[in-house]
Short mmCIF file of C-alpha atoms and ligand atoms in Angstrom, two decimals:
data_model
loop_
_atom_site.label_atom_id
_atom_site.label_comp_id
_atom_site.label_asym_id
_atom_site.label_seq_id
_atom_site.Cartn_x
_atom_site.Cartn_y
_atom_site.Cartn_z
CA MET A 18 92.97 -107.69 -128.89
CA HIS A 19 91.77 -110.19 -131.36
CA PHE A 20 88.07 -110.47 -130.92
CA SER A 21 86.05 -108.02 -132.97
CA GLU A 22 85.31 -104.85 -131.07
CA LYS A 23 82.51 -103.87 -133.46
CA SER A 24 79.44 -103.34 -131.29
CA LYS A 25 77.13 -104.94 -133.85
CA ALA A 26 73.52 -105.37 -132.76
CA VAL A 27 73.24 -108.92 -131.48
CA SER A 28 70.08 -110.74 -132.43
CA GLN A 29 68.11 -111.45 -129.25
CA SER A 30 65.85 -114.03 -130.83
CA ASN A 31 65.63 -117.04 -128.71
CA ASN A 32 67.12 -119.94 -130.60
CA PHE A 33 66.38 -122.20 -127.70
CA ASP A 34 62.64 -121.90 -127.78
CA SER A 35 61.37 -125.26 -126.59
CA SER A 36 58.63 -125.29 -129.18
CA ALA A 37 61.44 -126.10 -131.58
CA ASP A 38 62.43 -128.97 -129.34
CA PRO A 39 62.59 -132.16 -131.44
CA LEU A 40 61.87 -134.19 -128.29
CA THR A 41 58.47 -132.48 -127.86
CA GLN A 42 57.65 -133.58 -131.41
CA ARG A 43 58.95 -137.03 -130.90
CA HIS A 44 57.11 -137.88 -127.71
CA GLY A 45 53.94 -136.11 -128.71
CA THR A 46 52.58 -136.50 -125.18
CA VAL A 47 54.83 -133.94 -123.59
CA VAL A 48 52.59 -131.44 -121.98
CA THR A 49 53.34 -127.75 -122.49
CA THR A 50 53.36 -125.08 -119.85
CA THR A 51 50.27 -123.54 -121.21
CA ASP A 52 48.15 -126.65 -121.49
CA ARG A 53 48.80 -128.84 -118.44
CA PRO A 54 46.34 -131.20 -116.84
CA GLU A 55 46.21 -131.67 -113.08
CA PRO A 56 49.49 -133.25 -111.93
CA TYR A 57 49.30 -136.97 -111.14
CA LEU A 58 51.91 -136.58 -108.46
CA ARG A 59 52.63 -133.49 -106.46
CA VAL A 60 55.65 -133.16 -104.16
CA GLU A 61 55.09 -130.17 -101.88
CA ASN A 62 57.76 -128.54 -99.89
CA VAL A 63 59.34 -131.85 -98.92
CA TYR A 64 62.34 -131.99 -96.60
CA LYS A 65 64.12 -135.10 -95.44
CA GLN A 66 66.55 -135.25 -92.57
CA PHE A 67 68.81 -138.11 -91.45
CA GLY A 68 69.74 -136.98 -87.95
CA SER A 69 71.16 -133.52 -88.42
CA PHE A 70 71.95 -134.06 -92.11
CA VAL A 71 69.39 -132.51 -94.45
CA ALA A 72 69.17 -134.75 -97.51
CA LEU A 73 66.21 -133.06 -99.25
CA LYS A 74 65.49 -129.36 -99.10
CA GLN A 75 62.38 -127.57 -100.15
CA ILE A 76 61.35 -129.95 -102.95
CA TYR A 77 58.40 -128.80 -105.06
CA LEU A 78 57.63 -130.93 -108.06
CA ASP A 79 54.62 -131.71 -110.22
CA ILE A 80 54.57 -134.79 -112.39
CA TYR A 81 51.84 -135.09 -115.00
CA PRO A 82 49.82 -138.15 -116.03
CA GLY A 83 51.75 -140.42 -118.36
CA GLU A 84 54.99 -138.48 -117.97
CA PHE A 85 58.36 -140.15 -117.89
CA VAL A 86 60.50 -138.12 -115.48
CA CYS A 87 64.15 -138.77 -114.60
CA PHE A 88 65.85 -137.67 -111.41
CA LEU A 89 69.42 -136.92 -112.43
CA GLY A 90 72.38 -135.78 -110.47
CA PRO A 91 75.68 -136.78 -108.94
CA SER A 92 75.92 -139.65 -106.46
CA GLY A 93 74.64 -138.60 -103.01
CA CYS A 94 72.51 -135.63 -104.25
CA GLY A 95 69.28 -137.14 -102.90
CA LYS A 96 67.68 -138.93 -105.91
CA THR A 97 66.99 -142.22 -104.10
CA THR A 98 65.86 -140.38 -100.98
CA LEU A 99 63.29 -138.43 -102.99
CA LEU A 100 62.06 -141.56 -104.75
CA ARG A 101 61.68 -143.37 -101.41
CA ALA A 102 59.83 -140.41 -99.90
CA ILE A 103 57.44 -140.41 -102.88
CA CYS A 104 56.42 -144.01 -102.25
CA GLY A 105 56.65 -144.01 -98.45
CA LEU A 106 59.52 -146.46 -98.14
CA ASP A 107 61.35 -143.73 -96.23
CA PRO A 108 58.87 -140.93 -95.63
CA GLN A 109 59.65 -137.25 -95.74
CA THR A 110 60.43 -135.34 -92.53
CA SER A 111 58.07 -132.59 -93.56
CA GLY A 112 56.04 -131.57 -96.60
CA ARG A 113 53.42 -133.47 -98.50
CA VAL A 114 53.09 -136.05 -101.26
CA ILE A 115 49.85 -135.98 -103.24
CA GLN A 116 49.11 -138.77 -105.64
CA ALA A 117 46.06 -138.87 -107.92
CA GLY A 118 44.49 -136.12 -105.86
CA GLN A 119 44.95 -137.90 -102.54
CA ASP A 120 47.32 -136.81 -99.77
CA VAL A 121 49.37 -139.96 -99.28
CA SER A 122 52.08 -138.34 -97.15
CA ASN A 123 51.34 -140.46 -94.14
CA LEU A 124 50.29 -143.72 -95.78
CA PRO A 125 52.52 -146.79 -95.52
CA PRO A 126 53.87 -148.12 -98.86
CA SER A 127 51.40 -151.00 -98.77
CA LYS A 128 48.53 -148.49 -98.95
CA ARG A 129 50.05 -146.63 -101.92
CA ASP A 130 49.71 -147.31 -105.63
CA PHE A 131 53.15 -147.91 -107.15
CA GLY A 132 55.44 -150.54 -108.60
CA ILE A 133 59.21 -150.21 -108.05
CA VAL A 134 62.37 -151.64 -109.63
CA PHE A 135 65.74 -151.41 -107.86
CA GLN A 136 69.25 -151.47 -109.24
CA SER A 137 69.88 -154.89 -107.65
CA TYR A 138 67.32 -157.06 -109.36
CA ALA A 139 65.82 -158.12 -106.01
CA LEU A 140 64.09 -161.17 -107.45
CA PHE A 141 63.18 -164.18 -105.29
CA PRO A 142 65.97 -166.61 -106.18
CA ASN A 143 63.85 -169.68 -105.45
CA LEU A 144 61.05 -168.64 -107.72
CA THR A 145 60.93 -168.80 -111.54
CA ALA A 146 60.51 -165.65 -113.65
CA ALA A 147 56.81 -166.42 -113.95
CA GLN A 148 56.46 -167.05 -110.15
CA ASN A 149 58.25 -163.84 -109.36
CA ILE A 150 55.86 -161.86 -111.59
CA ALA A 151 52.81 -163.74 -110.14
CA TYR A 152 53.81 -163.09 -106.54
CA GLY A 153 51.91 -159.80 -106.06
CA LEU A 154 48.89 -161.00 -107.98
CA GLU A 155 48.67 -164.16 -105.78
CA ASN A 156 48.94 -162.07 -102.64
CA ALA A 157 46.10 -159.98 -103.93
CA GLY A 158 44.03 -163.07 -104.19
CA GLN A 159 43.44 -163.10 -107.92
CA PRO A 160 42.11 -166.28 -109.53
CA LYS A 161 44.80 -168.66 -110.77
CA SER A 162 43.64 -168.75 -114.42
CA GLN A 163 43.64 -164.97 -114.53
CA ILE A 164 47.11 -164.85 -113.04
CA LYS A 165 48.48 -167.27 -115.58
CA ALA A 166 47.21 -165.18 -118.49
CA ARG A 167 48.43 -161.95 -116.95
CA VAL A 168 51.91 -163.34 -116.26
CA GLN A 169 52.25 -164.52 -119.82
CA GLU A 170 51.11 -161.10 -121.13
CA LEU A 171 53.70 -159.39 -118.93
CA LEU A 172 56.46 -161.78 -119.93
CA GLU A 173 55.77 -161.01 -123.59
CA LYS A 174 55.57 -157.30 -122.94
CA VAL A 175 59.13 -157.35 -121.57
CA GLY A 176 60.37 -159.63 -124.32
CA LEU A 177 60.67 -162.84 -122.20
CA GLY A 178 57.82 -164.85 -123.57
CA GLN A 179 59.88 -168.06 -123.76
CA ILE A 180 61.69 -168.09 -120.43
CA GLY A 181 59.03 -167.86 -117.78
CA GLN A 182 60.20 -171.16 -116.25
CA LYS A 183 63.80 -170.07 -115.63
CA TYR A 184 65.17 -169.15 -112.23
CA PRO A 185 66.99 -165.87 -111.66
CA ALA A 186 70.42 -167.63 -111.54
CA GLN A 187 69.80 -168.92 -115.04
CA MET A 188 69.13 -165.51 -116.45
CA SER A 189 71.37 -162.65 -117.57
CA GLY A 190 71.31 -159.35 -115.64
CA GLY A 191 69.25 -157.77 -118.41
CA GLN A 192 66.71 -160.58 -118.27
CA GLN A 193 66.43 -160.40 -114.51
CA GLN A 194 65.78 -156.68 -114.75
CA ARG A 195 63.06 -157.36 -117.36
CA VAL A 196 61.44 -159.73 -114.87
CA ALA A 197 61.76 -157.07 -112.16
CA LEU A 198 60.05 -154.61 -114.50
CA ALA A 199 57.20 -157.06 -115.26
CA ARG A 200 56.79 -157.75 -111.56
CA ALA A 201 56.57 -153.97 -110.86
CA LEU A 202 53.96 -153.58 -113.55
CA ALA A 203 51.92 -156.67 -112.58
CA MET A 204 49.33 -154.89 -110.49
CA SER A 205 48.92 -152.11 -113.06
CA PRO A 206 50.22 -149.42 -110.71
CA GLY A 207 49.46 -145.77 -111.26
CA LEU A 208 53.05 -144.94 -110.66
CA LEU A 209 56.19 -146.81 -111.81
CA LEU A 210 59.39 -146.00 -109.89
CA LEU A 211 62.79 -147.14 -111.17
CA ASP A 212 65.93 -146.58 -109.05
CA GLU A 213 69.00 -146.85 -111.32
CA PRO A 214 67.47 -150.00 -112.94
CA LEU A 215 70.18 -150.14 -115.63
CA SER A 216 73.29 -149.21 -113.72
CA ALA A 217 74.43 -152.78 -113.06
CA LEU A 218 74.19 -153.79 -116.73
CA ASP A 219 76.73 -153.78 -119.57
CA ALA A 220 76.69 -150.67 -121.80
CA LYS A 221 75.05 -152.36 -124.75
CA VAL A 222 72.33 -154.10 -122.71
CA ARG A 223 71.75 -150.79 -120.89
CA VAL A 224 71.05 -148.89 -124.05
CA LYS A 225 68.81 -151.60 -125.45
CA LEU A 226 66.80 -151.97 -122.23
CA ARG A 227 66.38 -148.20 -121.78
CA THR A 228 64.80 -148.03 -125.19
CA GLU A 229 62.42 -150.80 -124.31
CA ILE A 230 61.52 -149.31 -120.90
CA ALA A 231 60.69 -146.13 -122.77
CA ARG A 232 58.58 -148.02 -125.26
CA ILE A 233 56.67 -150.01 -122.64
CA GLN A 234 56.15 -146.88 -120.55
CA LYS A 235 54.60 -145.08 -123.51
CA GLU A 236 52.48 -148.16 -124.45
CA LEU A 237 51.08 -148.36 -120.91
CA GLY A 238 50.97 -144.64 -120.31
CA VAL A 239 52.00 -145.23 -116.77
CA THR A 240 53.41 -142.20 -114.95
CA THR A 241 57.07 -143.00 -114.32
CA VAL A 242 59.97 -141.70 -112.31
CA MET A 243 63.43 -143.07 -112.97
CA VAL A 244 66.47 -142.28 -110.99
CA THR A 245 69.79 -142.24 -112.86
CA HIS A 246 73.16 -140.62 -112.61
CA ASP A 247 73.71 -141.16 -116.37
CA GLN A 248 72.86 -137.92 -118.20
CA GLU A 249 72.80 -139.65 -121.59
CA GLU A 250 70.25 -142.17 -120.27
CA ALA A 251 68.07 -139.40 -118.89
CA MET A 252 68.30 -137.33 -122.05
CA ALA A 253 67.49 -140.34 -124.19
CA ILE A 254 64.26 -141.34 -122.59
CA ALA A 255 62.80 -138.71 -120.19
CA ASP A 256 60.01 -136.37 -121.10
CA ARG A 257 61.37 -134.10 -118.39
CA ILE A 258 64.56 -134.18 -116.33
CA VAL A 259 64.84 -133.11 -112.76
CA VAL A 260 68.45 -132.17 -112.07
CA MET A 261 69.30 -132.44 -108.40
CA ASP A 262 72.22 -130.92 -106.54
CA ASN A 263 72.96 -131.50 -102.93
CA GLY A 264 69.36 -132.03 -101.81
CA TYR A 265 67.91 -129.30 -103.95
CA LEU A 266 66.12 -129.31 -107.33
CA ALA A 267 68.59 -127.49 -109.52
CA GLN A 268 66.48 -127.42 -112.67
CA VAL A 269 63.45 -129.13 -114.13
CA GLY A 270 62.85 -129.23 -117.86
CA THR A 271 63.03 -131.22 -121.12
CA ALA A 272 66.42 -132.55 -122.12
CA TYR A 273 66.55 -129.83 -124.72
CA GLU A 274 65.84 -127.07 -122.21
CA ILE A 275 68.32 -128.41 -119.69
CA TYR A 276 71.01 -128.80 -122.32
CA GLN A 277 70.45 -125.50 -124.12
CA GLN A 278 69.24 -123.35 -121.31
CA PRO A 279 70.94 -124.46 -118.12
CA ASN A 280 69.92 -122.11 -115.34
CA SER A 281 73.15 -122.40 -113.36
CA PRO A 282 76.79 -123.25 -113.90
CA PHE A 283 76.24 -126.42 -111.95
CA VAL A 284 73.58 -127.67 -114.47
CA ALA A 285 75.70 -126.38 -117.37
CA ASP A 286 78.62 -128.33 -116.17
CA PHE A 287 76.76 -131.47 -115.21
CA ILE A 288 74.98 -131.97 -118.53
CA GLY A 289 77.18 -132.50 -121.52
CA VAL A 290 80.50 -130.78 -122.11
CA MET A 291 80.75 -127.11 -121.37
CA ASN A 292 83.46 -124.53 -121.71
CA PHE A 293 83.58 -121.82 -119.03
CA ILE A 294 85.27 -118.58 -119.83
CA GLU A 295 85.72 -115.96 -117.11
CA GLY A 296 85.41 -112.26 -117.67
CA GLU A 297 84.07 -108.95 -116.53
CA VAL A 298 80.80 -107.32 -117.52
CA ILE A 299 81.39 -104.25 -119.70
CA ALA A 300 77.83 -103.64 -120.91
CA ALA A 301 74.47 -105.39 -120.77
CA ASP A 302 75.58 -107.35 -123.85
CA GLN A 303 79.35 -107.30 -123.62
CA VAL A 304 81.91 -109.14 -121.50
CA ARG A 305 85.67 -108.66 -121.52
CA CYS A 306 87.63 -111.90 -121.32
CA GLY A 307 91.38 -111.29 -121.17
CA ASN A 308 91.94 -108.80 -123.97
CA ALA A 309 88.86 -109.84 -125.83
CA PHE A 310 85.51 -108.04 -125.88
CA LEU A 311 82.71 -110.55 -126.49
CA GLN A 312 79.21 -109.89 -127.55
CA VAL A 313 76.83 -111.89 -125.35
CA PRO A 314 73.06 -112.14 -124.98
CA ARG A 315 71.70 -109.17 -123.12
CA ASN A 316 71.54 -109.85 -119.35
CA ASP A 317 71.15 -108.00 -116.10
CA ILE A 318 74.44 -108.67 -114.38
CA PRO A 319 75.71 -105.25 -113.28
CA VAL A 320 78.53 -103.63 -115.22
CA GLY A 321 81.89 -104.22 -113.51
CA GLN A 322 80.94 -107.60 -112.04
CA LYS A 323 82.69 -110.83 -112.80
CA ALA A 324 80.89 -113.15 -115.10
CA VAL A 325 81.27 -116.68 -116.43
CA LEU A 326 80.43 -117.47 -120.06
CA ALA A 327 79.32 -121.00 -120.85
CA VAL A 328 79.86 -122.20 -124.40
CA ARG A 329 79.12 -125.65 -125.79
CA PRO A 330 81.94 -127.23 -127.83
CA GLU A 331 79.66 -127.69 -130.86
CA ALA A 332 78.50 -124.01 -130.66
CA VAL A 333 81.94 -122.73 -131.48
CA GLU A 334 82.27 -122.13 -135.26
CA VAL A 335 85.51 -122.90 -137.01
CA LEU A 336 85.79 -120.53 -140.03
CA ASP A 337 87.86 -120.08 -143.08
CA VAL A 338 90.31 -117.23 -142.69
CA ALA A 339 88.50 -115.27 -145.38
CA ASP A 340 85.15 -115.70 -143.71
CA THR A 341 85.50 -113.79 -140.47
CA ASN A 342 84.29 -110.44 -141.75
CA GLY A 343 81.14 -109.18 -140.19
CA HIS A 344 80.88 -111.92 -137.57
CA PRO A 345 81.11 -110.82 -133.96
CA ASN A 346 83.35 -112.66 -131.58
CA THR A 347 85.87 -113.93 -134.08
CA SER A 348 89.49 -114.63 -133.31
CA THR A 349 92.43 -116.75 -134.39
CA ALA A 350 93.17 -119.85 -132.33
CA GLN A 351 95.95 -122.35 -132.08
CA VAL A 352 95.25 -126.06 -132.14
CA GLU A 353 96.64 -127.66 -128.95
CA GLY A 354 94.90 -130.97 -129.07
CA ILE A 355 92.96 -133.14 -131.57
CA GLU A 356 90.86 -136.12 -130.66
CA PHE A 357 89.07 -138.15 -133.38
CA LEU A 358 85.81 -139.44 -132.01
CA GLY A 359 84.52 -141.18 -135.11
CA SER A 360 81.82 -138.87 -136.44
CA ASN A 361 83.40 -135.83 -134.75
CA TYR A 362 86.70 -134.24 -133.88
CA GLN A 363 87.16 -132.72 -130.51
CA LEU A 364 89.68 -129.98 -130.74
CA SER A 365 91.43 -128.15 -127.87
CA LEU A 366 92.01 -124.59 -129.00
CA ARG A 367 93.78 -121.73 -127.37
CA ILE A 368 92.09 -118.59 -128.38
CA THR A 369 94.46 -115.77 -129.15
CA GLY A 370 94.37 -112.84 -126.72
CA THR A 371 92.76 -114.61 -123.84
CA THR A 372 94.79 -116.05 -120.99
CA GLU A 373 92.08 -118.64 -120.56
CA LYS A 374 92.60 -122.36 -120.54
CA PRO A 375 92.07 -124.01 -123.95
CA VAL A 376 88.52 -124.15 -125.25
CA LEU A 377 87.03 -127.47 -126.40
CA VAL A 378 85.53 -127.31 -129.82
CA GLU A 379 83.63 -130.05 -131.58
CA ILE A 380 83.32 -130.19 -135.36
CA THR A 381 82.09 -132.96 -137.62
CA ALA A 382 84.64 -135.19 -139.35
CA ALA A 383 83.28 -133.90 -142.70
CA GLU A 384 83.76 -130.26 -141.64
CA ALA A 385 87.28 -131.01 -140.41
CA LEU A 386 88.38 -131.90 -143.93
CA LYS A 387 88.19 -128.23 -144.83
CA PHE A 388 90.88 -127.23 -142.35
CA ASP A 389 94.52 -127.84 -141.70
CA LEU A 390 94.13 -129.77 -138.49
CA SER A 391 97.46 -130.35 -136.87
CA ILE A 392 98.92 -129.52 -133.56
CA HIS A 393 99.98 -125.81 -133.46
CA SER A 394 98.17 -124.98 -136.71
CA SER A 395 96.05 -121.81 -136.68
CA LEU A 396 92.32 -121.59 -137.22
CA ASN A 397 89.76 -118.85 -137.09
CA VAL A 398 86.94 -119.33 -134.62
CA GLN A 399 83.72 -117.58 -133.73
CA LEU A 400 81.68 -117.72 -130.56
CA PRO A 401 78.14 -116.94 -131.90
CA PRO A 402 76.77 -114.55 -129.26
CA GLU A 403 73.32 -116.18 -129.12
CA THR A 404 74.90 -119.55 -128.11
CA ILE A 405 76.67 -118.12 -125.07
CA ARG A 406 75.09 -118.31 -121.60
CA VAL A 407 76.17 -115.71 -119.10
CA PHE A 408 76.22 -116.36 -115.35
CA ALA A 409 77.23 -114.04 -112.58
CA ALA A 410 80.55 -115.33 -111.24
CA ASP A 411 79.11 -115.65 -107.70
CA ALA A 412 76.68 -118.28 -109.06
CA VAL A 413 79.62 -120.61 -109.62
N1 LIG B 28 69.37 -143.94 -94.19
C1 LIG B 28 70.25 -142.94 -94.24
N2 LIG B 28 70.87 -142.46 -93.21
C2 LIG B 28 71.73 -141.41 -93.27
N3 LIG B 28 72.04 -140.79 -94.41
C3 LIG B 28 71.50 -141.19 -95.51
C4 LIG B 28 70.59 -142.35 -95.56
N4 LIG B 28 70.14 -142.52 -96.83
C5 LIG B 28 70.82 -141.60 -97.56
N5 LIG B 28 71.61 -140.80 -96.79
C6 LIG B 28 72.43 -139.73 -97.26
O1 LIG B 28 71.61 -138.80 -97.99
C7 LIG B 28 72.27 -138.34 -99.12
C8 LIG B 28 71.50 -138.67 -100.36
O2 LIG B 28 71.51 -140.05 -100.57
P1 LIG B 28 70.78 -140.69 -101.79
O3 LIG B 28 69.42 -140.21 -101.90
O4 LIG B 28 70.89 -142.17 -101.65
O5 LIG B 28 71.69 -140.21 -103.04
P2 LIG B 28 71.65 -140.61 -104.55
O6 LIG B 28 70.60 -141.57 -104.75
O7 LIG B 28 71.37 -139.30 -105.29
O8 LIG B 28 72.97 -141.11 -104.87
C9 LIG B 28 73.67 -138.95 -99.10
O9 LIG B 28 74.51 -138.04 -98.52
C10 LIG B 28 73.50 -140.17 -98.25
O10 LIG B 28 74.72 -140.49 -97.56
MG1 LIG B 29 70.64 -143.56 -105.37
#
């Protein structure tokens, strides 16, 4: 046994309190649970079936005015299906959609108030950028002079002030998607829907455009739902993330909440990198993993049950040999792999006394200088109890 057996009192203070969430401070407009206005969009007990296949199950979701919400999840989990149900392109089988206080569940898309951008740019190839953007305004019968000014304003908003006369084939993918965004915004919709708008673009363009979409969204204050399968994208720009799994909502929360307080092993695994360590519950705050007794946050999984501990790579502390005294959950570990990632090292460590697979540990390059990092070298590690999340093994 190599982990400390001392049953030191473990601090139960919640380090993951979302009031400390830097995102909340950054966006400023994020509404808190205690002070929420009426939702702009309410999805109420929505189901969607394709034949006998149930693609959406029991979806309840409130989206607040001006929020930027991302639907995130693996391919096929129902993100697009939910987006299409919200705007009526492919209505729900049962349940209701309420937008701006009105039950729109049975309205055709043409009677609803939204703009949409798809992954495939879906521009009219025979129309210029300006004509594409003007299309909806012309159909609505707006006066020509007004349309011209509005189109120019939109082109400038999406950073295309100079290229209104180009045709889609003469534009890059990123430019076409900017036109698609301007077109979706032309009628000043109450709801902006984006279905993987960046997925077809190069990595660099994708990052640049996502930042601009977030900026434009905040400038306009338009309530927005974006579908993505890219967790980094969702974390970067969403006020709240809706994680979906197999037709269900798995978790809804800020990026910070979803990352730090995943409510299931699925979410823990899907967002970021996570180590899972199996064990058996010994006490309300103790789990045995192999020969090691780990202090964990107090939980109500019954004693004797199998549990899974989830630990982020950056939560594992690498310590000097002399510095392990008094820390719970310390052990020696052998270095099995080293990856240099620029600002960080990702280490693969086998923790002594557990039969578990190696644990991934991330330390900064600066921190790494303090240690003898070579394959098979020994380090001391600590798993700070408050950073561990405990799940019943049957939840896996
Ligand atoms: N028109 C359809 N007919 C039958 N099955 C569909 C249809 N559209 C989607 N599905 C199925 O519903 C599930 C969810 O699809 P979708 O919402 O497109 O996933 P995502 O956007 O999350 O990748 C998938 O299993 C998909 O095959
Ligand atoms: Mg999709």
